[in-house]
Tab-separated table of C-alpha atoms in Angstrom:
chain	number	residue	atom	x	y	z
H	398	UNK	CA	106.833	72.940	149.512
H	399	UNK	CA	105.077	73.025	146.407
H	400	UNK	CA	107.189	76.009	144.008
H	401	UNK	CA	104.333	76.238	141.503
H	402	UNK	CA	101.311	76.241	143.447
H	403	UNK	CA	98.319	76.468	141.783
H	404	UNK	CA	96.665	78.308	144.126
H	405	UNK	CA	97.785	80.554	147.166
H	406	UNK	CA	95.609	82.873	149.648
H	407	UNK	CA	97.094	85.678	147.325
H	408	UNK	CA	95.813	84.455	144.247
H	409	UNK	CA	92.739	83.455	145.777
H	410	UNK	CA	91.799	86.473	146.854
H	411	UNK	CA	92.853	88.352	143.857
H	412	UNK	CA	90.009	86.456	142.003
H	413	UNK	CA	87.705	87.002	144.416
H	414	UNK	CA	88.476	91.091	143.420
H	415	UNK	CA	87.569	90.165	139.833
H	416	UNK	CA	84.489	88.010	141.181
H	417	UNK	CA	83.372	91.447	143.005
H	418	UNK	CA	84.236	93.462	139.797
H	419	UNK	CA	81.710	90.947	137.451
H	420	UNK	CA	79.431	91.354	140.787
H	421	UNK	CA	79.272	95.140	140.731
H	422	UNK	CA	78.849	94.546	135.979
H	423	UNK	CA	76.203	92.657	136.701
H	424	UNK	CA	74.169	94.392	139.411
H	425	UNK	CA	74.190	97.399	136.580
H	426	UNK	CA	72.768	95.323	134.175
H	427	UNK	CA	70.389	94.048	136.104
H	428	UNK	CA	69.169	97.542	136.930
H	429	UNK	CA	69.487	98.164	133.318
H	430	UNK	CA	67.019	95.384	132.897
H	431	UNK	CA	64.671	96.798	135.585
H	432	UNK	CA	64.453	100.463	133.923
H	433	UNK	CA	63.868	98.698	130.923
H	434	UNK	CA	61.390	97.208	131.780
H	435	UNK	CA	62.031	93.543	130.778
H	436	UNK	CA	60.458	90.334	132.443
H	437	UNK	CA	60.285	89.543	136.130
H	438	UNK	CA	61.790	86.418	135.386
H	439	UNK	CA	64.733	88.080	133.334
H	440	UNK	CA	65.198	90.267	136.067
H	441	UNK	CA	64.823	87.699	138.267
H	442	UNK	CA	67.957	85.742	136.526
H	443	UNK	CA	70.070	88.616	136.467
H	444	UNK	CA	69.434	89.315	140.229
H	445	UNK	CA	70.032	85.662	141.452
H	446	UNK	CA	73.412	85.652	139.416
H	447	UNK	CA	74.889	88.846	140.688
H	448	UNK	CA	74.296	87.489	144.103
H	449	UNK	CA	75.487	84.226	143.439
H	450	UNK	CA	78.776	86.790	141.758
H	451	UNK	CA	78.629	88.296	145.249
H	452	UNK	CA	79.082	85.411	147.815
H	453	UNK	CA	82.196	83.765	145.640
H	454	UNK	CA	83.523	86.943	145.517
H	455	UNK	CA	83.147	87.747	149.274
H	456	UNK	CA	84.543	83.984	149.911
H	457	UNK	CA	87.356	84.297	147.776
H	458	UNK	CA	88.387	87.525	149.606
H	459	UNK	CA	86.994	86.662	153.193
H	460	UNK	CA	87.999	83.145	153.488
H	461	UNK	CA	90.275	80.934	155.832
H	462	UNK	CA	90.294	78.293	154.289
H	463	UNK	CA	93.357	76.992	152.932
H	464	UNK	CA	94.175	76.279	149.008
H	465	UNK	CA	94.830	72.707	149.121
H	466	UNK	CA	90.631	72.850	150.234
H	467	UNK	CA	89.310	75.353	147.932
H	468	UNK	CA	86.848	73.936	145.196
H	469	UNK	CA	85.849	76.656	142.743
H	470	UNK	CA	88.550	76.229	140.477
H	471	UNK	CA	89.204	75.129	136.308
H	472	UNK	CA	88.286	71.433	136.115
H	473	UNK	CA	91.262	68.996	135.510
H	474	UNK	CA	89.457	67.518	132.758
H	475	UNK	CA	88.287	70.693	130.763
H	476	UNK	CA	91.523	71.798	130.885
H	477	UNK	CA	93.182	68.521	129.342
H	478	UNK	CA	90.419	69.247	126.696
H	479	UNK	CA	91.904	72.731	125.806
H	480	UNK	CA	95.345	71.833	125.544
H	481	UNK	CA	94.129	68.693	123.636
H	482	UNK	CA	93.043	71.646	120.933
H	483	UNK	CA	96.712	73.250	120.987
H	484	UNK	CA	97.725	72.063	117.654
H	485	UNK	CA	98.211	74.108	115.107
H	486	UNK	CA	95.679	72.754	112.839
H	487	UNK	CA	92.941	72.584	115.881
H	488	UNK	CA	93.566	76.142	116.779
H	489	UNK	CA	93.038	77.563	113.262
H	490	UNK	CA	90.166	75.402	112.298
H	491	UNK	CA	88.576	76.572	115.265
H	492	UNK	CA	89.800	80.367	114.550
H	493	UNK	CA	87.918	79.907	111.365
H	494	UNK	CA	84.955	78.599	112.723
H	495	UNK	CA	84.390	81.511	115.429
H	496	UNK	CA	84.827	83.554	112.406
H	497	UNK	CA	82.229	82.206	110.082
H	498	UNK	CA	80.050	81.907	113.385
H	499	UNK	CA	80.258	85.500	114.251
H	500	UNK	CA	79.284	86.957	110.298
H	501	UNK	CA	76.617	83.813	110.265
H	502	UNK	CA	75.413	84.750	113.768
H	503	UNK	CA	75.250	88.311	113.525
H	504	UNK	CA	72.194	89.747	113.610
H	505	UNK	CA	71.644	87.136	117.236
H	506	UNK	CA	75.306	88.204	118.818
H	507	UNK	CA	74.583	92.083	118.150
H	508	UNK	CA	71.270	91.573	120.758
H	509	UNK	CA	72.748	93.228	123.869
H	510	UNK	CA	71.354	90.494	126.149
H	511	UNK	CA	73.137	88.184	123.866
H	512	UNK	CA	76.626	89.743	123.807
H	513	UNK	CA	76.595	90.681	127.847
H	514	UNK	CA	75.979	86.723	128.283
H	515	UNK	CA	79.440	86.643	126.214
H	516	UNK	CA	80.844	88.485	127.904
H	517	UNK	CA	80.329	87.480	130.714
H	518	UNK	CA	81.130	84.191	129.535
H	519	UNK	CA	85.078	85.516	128.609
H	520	UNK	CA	85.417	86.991	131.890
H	521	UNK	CA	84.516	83.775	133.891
H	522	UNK	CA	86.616	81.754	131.878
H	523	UNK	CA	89.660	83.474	132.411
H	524	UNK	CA	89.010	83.891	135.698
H	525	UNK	CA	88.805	80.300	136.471
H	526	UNK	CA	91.994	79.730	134.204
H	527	UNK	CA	93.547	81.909	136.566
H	528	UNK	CA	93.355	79.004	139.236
H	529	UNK	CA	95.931	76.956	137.146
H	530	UNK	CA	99.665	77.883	137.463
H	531	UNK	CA	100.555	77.791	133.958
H	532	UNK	CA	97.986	80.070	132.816
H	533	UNK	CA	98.621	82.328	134.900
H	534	UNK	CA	102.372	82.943	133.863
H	535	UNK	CA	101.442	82.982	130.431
H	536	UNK	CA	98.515	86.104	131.290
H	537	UNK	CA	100.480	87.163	133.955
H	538	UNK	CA	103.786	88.089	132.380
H	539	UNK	CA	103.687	92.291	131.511
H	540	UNK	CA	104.910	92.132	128.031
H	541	UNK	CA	101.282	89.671	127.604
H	542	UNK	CA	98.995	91.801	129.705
H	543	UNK	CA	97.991	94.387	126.934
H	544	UNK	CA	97.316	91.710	124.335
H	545	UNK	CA	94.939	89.924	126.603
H	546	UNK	CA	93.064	93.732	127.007
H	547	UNK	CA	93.333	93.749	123.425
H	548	UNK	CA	91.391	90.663	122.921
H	549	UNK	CA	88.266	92.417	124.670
H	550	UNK	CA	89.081	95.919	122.929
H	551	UNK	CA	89.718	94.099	119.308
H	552	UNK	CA	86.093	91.697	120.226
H	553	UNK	CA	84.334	94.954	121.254
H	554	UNK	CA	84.465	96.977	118.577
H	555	UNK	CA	83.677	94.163	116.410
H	556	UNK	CA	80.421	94.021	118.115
H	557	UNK	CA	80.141	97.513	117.622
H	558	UNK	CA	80.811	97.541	114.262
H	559	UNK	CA	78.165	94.616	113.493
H	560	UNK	CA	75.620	95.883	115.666
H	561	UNK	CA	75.624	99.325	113.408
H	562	UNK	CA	76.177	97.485	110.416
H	563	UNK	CA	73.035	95.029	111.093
H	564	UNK	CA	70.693	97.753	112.518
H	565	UNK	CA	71.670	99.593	109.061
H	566	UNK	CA	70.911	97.155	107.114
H	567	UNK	CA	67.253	96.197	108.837
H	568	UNK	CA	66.733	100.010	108.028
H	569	UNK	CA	67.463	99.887	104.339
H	570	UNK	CA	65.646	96.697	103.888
H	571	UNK	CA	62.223	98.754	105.680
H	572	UNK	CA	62.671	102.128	103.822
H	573	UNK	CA	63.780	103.999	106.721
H	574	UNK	CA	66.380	106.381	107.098
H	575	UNK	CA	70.160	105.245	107.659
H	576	UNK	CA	71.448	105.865	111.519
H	577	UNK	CA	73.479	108.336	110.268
H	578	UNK	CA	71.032	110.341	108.484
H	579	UNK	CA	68.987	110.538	111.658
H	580	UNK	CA	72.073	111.490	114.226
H	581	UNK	CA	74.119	113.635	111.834
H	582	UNK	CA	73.756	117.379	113.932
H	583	UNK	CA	77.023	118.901	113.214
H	584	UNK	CA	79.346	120.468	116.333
H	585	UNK	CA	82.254	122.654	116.370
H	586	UNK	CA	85.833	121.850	116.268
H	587	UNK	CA	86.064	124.521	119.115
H	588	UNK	CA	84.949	123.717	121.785
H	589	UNK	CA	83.127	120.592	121.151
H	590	UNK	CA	85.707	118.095	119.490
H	591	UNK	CA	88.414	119.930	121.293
H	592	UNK	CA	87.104	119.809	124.958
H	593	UNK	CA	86.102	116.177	124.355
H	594	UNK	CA	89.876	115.198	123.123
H	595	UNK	CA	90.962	117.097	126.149
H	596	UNK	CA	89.184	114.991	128.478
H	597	UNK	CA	89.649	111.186	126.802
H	598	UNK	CA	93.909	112.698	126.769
H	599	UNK	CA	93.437	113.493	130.631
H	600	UNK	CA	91.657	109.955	131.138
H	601	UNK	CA	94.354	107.908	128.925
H	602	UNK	CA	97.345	109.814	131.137
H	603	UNK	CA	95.740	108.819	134.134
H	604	UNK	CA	95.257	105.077	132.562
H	605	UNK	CA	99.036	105.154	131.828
H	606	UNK	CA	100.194	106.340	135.369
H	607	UNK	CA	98.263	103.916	137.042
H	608	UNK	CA	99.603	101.016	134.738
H	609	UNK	CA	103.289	102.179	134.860
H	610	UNK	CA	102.595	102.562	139.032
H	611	UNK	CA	101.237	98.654	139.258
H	612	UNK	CA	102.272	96.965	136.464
H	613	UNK	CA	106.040	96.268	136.543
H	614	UNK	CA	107.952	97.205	133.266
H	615	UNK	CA	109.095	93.843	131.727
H	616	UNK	CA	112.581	94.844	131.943
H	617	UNK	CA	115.745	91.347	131.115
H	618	UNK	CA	118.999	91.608	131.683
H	619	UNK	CA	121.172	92.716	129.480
H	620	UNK	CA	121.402	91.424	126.099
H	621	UNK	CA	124.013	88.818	125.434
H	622	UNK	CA	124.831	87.112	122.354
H	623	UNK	CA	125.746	83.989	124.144
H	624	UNK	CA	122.665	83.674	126.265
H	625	UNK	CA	119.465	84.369	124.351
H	626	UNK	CA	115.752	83.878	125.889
H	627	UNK	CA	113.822	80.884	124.801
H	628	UNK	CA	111.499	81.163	123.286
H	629	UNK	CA	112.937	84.529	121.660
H	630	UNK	CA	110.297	86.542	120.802
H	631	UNK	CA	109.120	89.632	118.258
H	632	UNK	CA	107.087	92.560	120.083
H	633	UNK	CA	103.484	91.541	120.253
H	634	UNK	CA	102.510	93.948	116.961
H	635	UNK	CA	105.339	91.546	115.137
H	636	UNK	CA	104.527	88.191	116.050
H	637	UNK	CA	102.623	87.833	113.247
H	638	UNK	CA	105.309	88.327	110.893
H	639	UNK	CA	107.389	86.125	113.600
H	640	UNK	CA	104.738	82.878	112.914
H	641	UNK	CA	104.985	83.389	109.075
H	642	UNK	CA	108.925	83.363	109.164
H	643	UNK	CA	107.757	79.552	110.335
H	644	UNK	CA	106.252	78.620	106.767
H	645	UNK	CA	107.839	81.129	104.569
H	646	UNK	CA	111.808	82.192	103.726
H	647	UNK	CA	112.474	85.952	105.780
H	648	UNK	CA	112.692	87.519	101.901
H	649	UNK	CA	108.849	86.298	101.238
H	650	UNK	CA	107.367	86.896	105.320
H	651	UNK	CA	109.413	89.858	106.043
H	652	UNK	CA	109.379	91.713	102.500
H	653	UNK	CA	106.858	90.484	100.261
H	654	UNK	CA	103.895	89.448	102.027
H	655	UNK	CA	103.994	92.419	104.524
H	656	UNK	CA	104.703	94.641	100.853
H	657	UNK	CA	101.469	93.639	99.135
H	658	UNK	CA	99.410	94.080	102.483
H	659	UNK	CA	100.810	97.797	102.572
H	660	UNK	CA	100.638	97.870	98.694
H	661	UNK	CA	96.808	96.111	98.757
H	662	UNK	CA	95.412	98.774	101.264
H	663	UNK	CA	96.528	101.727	99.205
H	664	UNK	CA	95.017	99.988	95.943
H	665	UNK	CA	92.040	99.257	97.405
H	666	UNK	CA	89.923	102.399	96.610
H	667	UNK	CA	91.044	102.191	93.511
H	668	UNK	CA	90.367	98.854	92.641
H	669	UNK	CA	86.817	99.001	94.754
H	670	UNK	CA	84.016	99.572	92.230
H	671	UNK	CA	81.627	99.651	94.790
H	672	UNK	CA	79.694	102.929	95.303
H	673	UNK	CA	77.579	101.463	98.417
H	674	UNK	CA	78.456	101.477	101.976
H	675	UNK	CA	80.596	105.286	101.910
H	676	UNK	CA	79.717	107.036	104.623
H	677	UNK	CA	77.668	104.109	106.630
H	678	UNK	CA	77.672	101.241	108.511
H	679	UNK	CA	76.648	98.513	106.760
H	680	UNK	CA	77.204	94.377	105.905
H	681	UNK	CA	74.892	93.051	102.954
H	682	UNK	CA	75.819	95.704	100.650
H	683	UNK	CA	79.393	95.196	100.810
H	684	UNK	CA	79.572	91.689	101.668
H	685	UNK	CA	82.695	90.379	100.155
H	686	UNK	CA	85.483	93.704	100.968
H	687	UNK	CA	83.801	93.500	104.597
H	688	UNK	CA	84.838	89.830	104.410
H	689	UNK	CA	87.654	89.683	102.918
H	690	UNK	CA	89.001	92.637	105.428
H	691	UNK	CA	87.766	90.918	108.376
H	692	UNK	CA	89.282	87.420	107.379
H	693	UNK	CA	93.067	88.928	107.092
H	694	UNK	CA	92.701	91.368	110.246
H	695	UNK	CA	91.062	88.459	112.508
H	696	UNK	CA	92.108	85.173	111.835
H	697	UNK	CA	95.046	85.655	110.021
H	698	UNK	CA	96.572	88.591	112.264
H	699	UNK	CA	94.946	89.142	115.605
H	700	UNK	CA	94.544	84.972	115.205
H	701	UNK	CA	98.218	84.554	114.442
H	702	UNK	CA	99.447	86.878	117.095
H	703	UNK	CA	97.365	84.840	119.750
H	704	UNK	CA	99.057	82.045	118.648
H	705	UNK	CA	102.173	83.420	118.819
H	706	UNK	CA	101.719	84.982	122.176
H	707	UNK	CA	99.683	81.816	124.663
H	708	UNK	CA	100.768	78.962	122.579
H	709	UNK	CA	104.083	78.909	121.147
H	710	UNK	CA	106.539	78.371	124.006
H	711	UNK	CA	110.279	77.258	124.138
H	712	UNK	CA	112.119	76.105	121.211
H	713	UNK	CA	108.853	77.657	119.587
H	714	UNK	CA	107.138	74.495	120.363
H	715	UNK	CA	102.831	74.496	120.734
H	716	UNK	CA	101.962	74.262	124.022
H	717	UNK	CA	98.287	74.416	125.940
H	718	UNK	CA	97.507	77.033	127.756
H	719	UNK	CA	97.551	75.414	130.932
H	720	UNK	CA	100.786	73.093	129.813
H	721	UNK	CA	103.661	73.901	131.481
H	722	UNK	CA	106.212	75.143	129.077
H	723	UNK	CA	108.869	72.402	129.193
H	724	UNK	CA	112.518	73.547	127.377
H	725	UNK	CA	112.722	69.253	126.967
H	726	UNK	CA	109.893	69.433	125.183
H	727	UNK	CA	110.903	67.738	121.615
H	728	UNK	CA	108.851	67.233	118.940
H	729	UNK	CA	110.041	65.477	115.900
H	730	UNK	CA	109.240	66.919	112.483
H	731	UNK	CA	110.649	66.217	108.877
H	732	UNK	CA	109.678	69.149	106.983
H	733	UNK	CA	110.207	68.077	102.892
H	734	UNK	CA	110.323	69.820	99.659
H	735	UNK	CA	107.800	69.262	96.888
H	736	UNK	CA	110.413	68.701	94.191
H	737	UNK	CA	111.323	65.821	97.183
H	738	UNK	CA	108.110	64.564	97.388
H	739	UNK	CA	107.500	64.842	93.860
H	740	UNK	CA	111.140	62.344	93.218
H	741	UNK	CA	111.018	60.283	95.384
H	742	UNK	CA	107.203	59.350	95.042
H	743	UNK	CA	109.084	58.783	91.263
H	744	UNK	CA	111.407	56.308	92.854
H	745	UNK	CA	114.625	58.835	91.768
H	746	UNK	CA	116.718	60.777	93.314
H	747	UNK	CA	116.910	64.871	93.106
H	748	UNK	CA	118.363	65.441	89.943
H	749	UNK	CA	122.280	66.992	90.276
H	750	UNK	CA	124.057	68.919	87.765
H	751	UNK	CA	127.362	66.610	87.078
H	752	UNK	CA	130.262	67.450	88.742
H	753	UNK	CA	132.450	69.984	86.820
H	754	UNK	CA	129.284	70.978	85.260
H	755	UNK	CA	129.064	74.678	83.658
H	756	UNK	CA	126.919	77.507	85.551
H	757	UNK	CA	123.929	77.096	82.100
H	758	UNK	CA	123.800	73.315	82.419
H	759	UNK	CA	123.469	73.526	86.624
H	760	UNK	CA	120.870	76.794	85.952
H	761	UNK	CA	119.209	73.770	83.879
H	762	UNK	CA	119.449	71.187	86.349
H	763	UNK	CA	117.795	73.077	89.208
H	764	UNK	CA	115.112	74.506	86.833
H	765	UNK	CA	114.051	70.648	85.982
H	766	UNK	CA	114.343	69.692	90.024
H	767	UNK	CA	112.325	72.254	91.140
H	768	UNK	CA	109.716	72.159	87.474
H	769	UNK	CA	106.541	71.070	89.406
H	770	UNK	CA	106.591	73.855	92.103
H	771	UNK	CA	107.398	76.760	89.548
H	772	UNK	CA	104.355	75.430	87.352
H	773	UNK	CA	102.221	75.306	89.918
H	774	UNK	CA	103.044	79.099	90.891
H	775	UNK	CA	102.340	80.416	87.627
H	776	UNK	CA	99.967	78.825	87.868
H	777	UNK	CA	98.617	80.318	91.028
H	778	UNK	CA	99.354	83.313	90.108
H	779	UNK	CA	98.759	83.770	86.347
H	780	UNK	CA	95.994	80.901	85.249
H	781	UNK	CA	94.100	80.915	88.629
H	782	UNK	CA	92.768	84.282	88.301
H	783	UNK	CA	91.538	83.593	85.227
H	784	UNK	CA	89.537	80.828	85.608
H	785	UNK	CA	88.099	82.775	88.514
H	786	UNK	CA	87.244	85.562	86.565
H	787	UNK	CA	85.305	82.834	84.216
H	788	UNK	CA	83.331	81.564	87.623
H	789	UNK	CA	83.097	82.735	90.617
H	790	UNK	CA	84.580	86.651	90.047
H	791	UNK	CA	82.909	87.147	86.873
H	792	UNK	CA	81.080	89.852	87.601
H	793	UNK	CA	84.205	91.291	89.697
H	794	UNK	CA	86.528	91.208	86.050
H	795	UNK	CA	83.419	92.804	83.828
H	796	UNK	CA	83.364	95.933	85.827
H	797	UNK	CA	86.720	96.288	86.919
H	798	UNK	CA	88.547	95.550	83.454
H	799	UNK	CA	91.366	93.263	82.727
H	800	UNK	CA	94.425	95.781	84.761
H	801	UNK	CA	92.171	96.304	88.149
H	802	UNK	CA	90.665	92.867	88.040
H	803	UNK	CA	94.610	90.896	88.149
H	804	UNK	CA	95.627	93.175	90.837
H	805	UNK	CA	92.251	92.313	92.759
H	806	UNK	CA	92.832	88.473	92.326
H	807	UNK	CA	96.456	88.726	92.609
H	808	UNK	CA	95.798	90.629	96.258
H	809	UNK	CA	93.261	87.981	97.137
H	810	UNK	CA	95.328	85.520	96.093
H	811	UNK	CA	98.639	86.436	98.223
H	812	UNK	CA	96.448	86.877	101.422
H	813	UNK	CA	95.230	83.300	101.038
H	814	UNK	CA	98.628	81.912	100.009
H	815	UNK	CA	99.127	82.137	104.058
H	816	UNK	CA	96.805	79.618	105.245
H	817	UNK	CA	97.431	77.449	102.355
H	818	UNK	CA	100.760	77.161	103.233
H	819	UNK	CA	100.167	76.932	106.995
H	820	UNK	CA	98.082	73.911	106.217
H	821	UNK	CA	100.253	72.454	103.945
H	822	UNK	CA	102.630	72.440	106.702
H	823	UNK	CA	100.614	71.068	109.369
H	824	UNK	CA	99.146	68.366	107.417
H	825	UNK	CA	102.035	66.547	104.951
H	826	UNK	CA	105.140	68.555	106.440
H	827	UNK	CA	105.635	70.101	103.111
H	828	UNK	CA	108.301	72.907	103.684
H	829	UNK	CA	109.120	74.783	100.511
H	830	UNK	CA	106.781	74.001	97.387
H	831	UNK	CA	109.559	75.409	95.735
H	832	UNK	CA	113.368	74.857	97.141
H	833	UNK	CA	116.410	77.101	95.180
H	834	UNK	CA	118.635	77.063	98.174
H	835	UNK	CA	121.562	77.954	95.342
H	836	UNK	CA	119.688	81.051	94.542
H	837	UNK	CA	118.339	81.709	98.516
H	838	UNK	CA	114.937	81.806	96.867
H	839	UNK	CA	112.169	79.672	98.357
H	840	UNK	CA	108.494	79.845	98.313
C-alpha cells in the first residue's frame, strides 16, 4: 500500500468542493456579465465554463471511481517543468519579471474581465497541484495555510491599488475630477464608522472560530535541544530576515538591514520632495517612490518569504514544489571570499601576519587581505551616490540638497545591496565580499 498516495477518494472529493466553490464564482460573474449587458458570446463563454466548473465538480464529489483511474489531475511533465524553475536564481528572475509585468501591464490587468481570468487562473492551478502529494503537504501544513491566503489578500489589493491608481491617472490626463473629489461625502464617527467596525469585528470573530474549530493548531512536541526540526524555521512574518541570514552575517540581516528599513520609512516624508499624489490614488505622478516601495515589499519581502516558506526544505535545501523534501538531499557548494578570489586569481596565498606578530602589524595584515572588498564598499556607499547624482538622480540631488539627497541614495542603495548579494551568491558562490572573521565583521 502506497503511504503517499497522490490521490485518495478524500482528496478527490475535497477538490471537487473547491471545483463547486469556482462553479458557484463563476455562475455570479456570468450573471454579472448578463446585467451588464456584455456580448452573447461573452456570456456565452462564461456560461459554458461554469458548467463545464459544474460537472468536474459534481464528479469529483459523486464519483466511484477509484484514484489509480482518475484523469483530471497536474500533468507529470508540467510539474517537472516547475520544479525545473526551483533554483534560486530561476525563482527570482522570474519574481522580477511578474513584477515589471504587472507595473508594465497595468492599465490591461486592472480590466475586471482581465483580472477574474487571473484569478481564476490561480485558483485552478492550485487546485490541480493539489492532486500531487508533495504539494499538498507543503499547502497543507497549518503553520503554511495563512500565507497561501495571503498570497490572494497581498495580490488583491495590489489590483486594487492599481486599478484606482490607473483610473486616476486617465482622469488627470482628461481634465476630470480625481475619484476622490467626486466620492468624498463625509459620515460620522458615530454611528457610521462605528457600526461598520462593529460589524467587520463580529465577521473577523466568526472567521477566527471557524478556523480555530477546523483548522488544527500546529502544535510539536516539546522543545528539545538535542532534537531540533529540519528544516528549523522563523514564523512566516520572519522568514525574510531567516533567507537573508543565508547571504549576510546575523549583525548585518538581523540589525542593520532590518534598522535602515525601519529608519528609511520614518525618513521618507522627509526626504520626499514630492507634493503630488497626497491624498490620491495615483501611478505616473509618483512613479519612482511607488516603485521603489513596491520593489522592496513584493519581490524582496512577500518574494523572499515565499521562498522561504514552499521552497526551502530540509537542511534549507531548494526544493520544487511538487519535490518531495528528501533530508539526503546534498548539494555541494563552496562558498569563497573575495579577498580569496581576488589571491588566488593572483597566484598567492591570503596574506598572514607572521607569527609572534604585534596586534598593529596583524590590524595591518588583515586591512591589506581584505583591501579590495573595503574599497569597493566605500565605494558603494560614498562614490556611487555621487556619480548618480551626476546621471541618473540629478534632478533628485538639485532639489533635495546635498544632506537629504545621501540619505536618499544611501536608502536606495542598502535595499538593493540584497539582491546584489543574493546574486552574487547564486552565480560565482561569492560568500563575504568582505571576510574579518578576527573582528566577527563580514559584509
Amino acid at each position: 500500500m502506497n503511504p503517499h498516495p497522490d490521490l485518495t477518494s478524500a482528496v478527490i472529493r475535497g477538490i471537487g468542493w473547491l471545483y463547486l466553490l469556482l462553479f458557484a464564482m463563476n455562475i455570479f460573474w456570468t450573471g454579472r456579465a448578463i446585467k451588464g449587458r456584455h456580448s452573447l458570446g461573452e456570456v456565452g463563454a462564461w456560461a459554458v465554463y461554469s458548467a463545464l466548473l459544474a460537472m468536474i465538480g459534481f464528479a469529483h464529489v459523486t464519483g466511484g471511481s477509484g484514484p489509480t483511474h482518475f484523469l483530471i489531475r497536474m500533468p507529470l511533465a508540467l510539474k517537472t517543468i516547475i520544479d525545473s524553475g526551483a533554483k534560486p536564481e530561476i525563482y527570482f528572475t522570474l519574481s522580477i519579471a511578474l513584477f515589471a509585468a504587472v507595473v508594465w501591464l497595468r492599465e490591461q490587468l486592472v480590466k475586471p474581465t482581465v483580472a477574474w481570468l487571473i484569478l481564476n487562473g490561480m485558483i485552478l492551478f492550485m487546485t490541480l497541484s493539489l492532486t500531487d502529494y508533495d504539494f499538498r503537504q507543503i499547502v497543507g501544513k497549518p503553520d503554511n495555510v495563512p500565507i497561501v491566503s495571503m498570497l490572494f489578500i497581498v495580490g488583491f489589493f495590489t489590483w486594487l491599488y492599481f486599478k484606482r491608481a490607473v483610473e486616476n491617472d486617465q482622469r488627470i490626463a482628461a481634465g476630470r475630477p480625481l475619484l476622490e473629489q467626486e466620492d468624498n461625502d463625509k459620515v460620522l464617527v458615530w454611528p457610521d464608522l462605528v457600526y461598520t467596525e462593529m460589524i467587520c469585528m463580529v465577521i473577523v470573530t466568526a472567521v477566527l472560530v471557524v478556523w480555530g474549530i477546523v483548522l488544527q493548531a500546529p502544535l510539536e512536541e516539546p522543545a528539545s535541544s538535542v532534537r531540533t526540526p529540519n528544516p528549523s524555521k522563523a514564523p512566516w512574518y520572519f522568514l525574510g530576515l531567516q533567507e537573508m541570514l543565508v547571504y549576510y552575517d546575523p549583525w548585518m540581516a538581523g540589525v542593520v538591514l532590518p534598522s535602515m528599513i525601519l529608519v528609511g520609512l520614518m525618513a521618507l516624508p522627509y526626504i520626499d520632495f514630492n507634493k503630488k499624489g497626497n491624498g490620491y490614488y495615483t501611478f505616473n505622478q509618483r512613479k519612482f517612490s511607488i516603485l521603489t516601495f513596491m520593489f522592496g515589499f513584493l519581490p524582496l519581502w512577500i518574494g523572499l518569504i515565499i521562498l522561504g516558506t514552499f521552497l526551502r526544505g530540509p537542511n534549507w535545501n531548494f526544493f520544487g514544489i511538487y519535490e518531495l523534501w528528501d533530508v539526503h538531499k546534498l548539494v555541494v557548494l563552496n562558498n569563497v571570499n573575495l579577498s580569496e578570489y581576488f589571491w588566488g586569481w593572483l597566484g598567492q596565498p591570503l596574506p598572514v601576519a607572521p607569527a609572534g606578530s604585534g596586534p598593529g602589524w596583524q590590524v595591518v595584515m588583515i586591512l591589506y587581505r581584505e583591501w579590495l572588498g573595503l574599497v569597493l564598499v566605500a565605494g558603494y556607499l560614498f562614490v556611487l551616490p555621487m556619480v548618480m547624482a551626476m546621471t541618473i538622480f540629478r534632478n533628485f540631488f538639485m532639489r533635495m540638497g546635498f544632506i537629504r539627497y545621501m540619505v536618499f541614495a544611501n536608502l536606495v542603495l542598502f535595499m538593493a545591496c540584497l539582491p546584489i548579494k543574493m546574486i552574487l551568491r547564486w552565480t560565482v558562490n561569492l560568500k563575504y565580499i568582505v571576510a574579518i572573521p578576527e573582528w566577527f565583521f563580514n559584509i
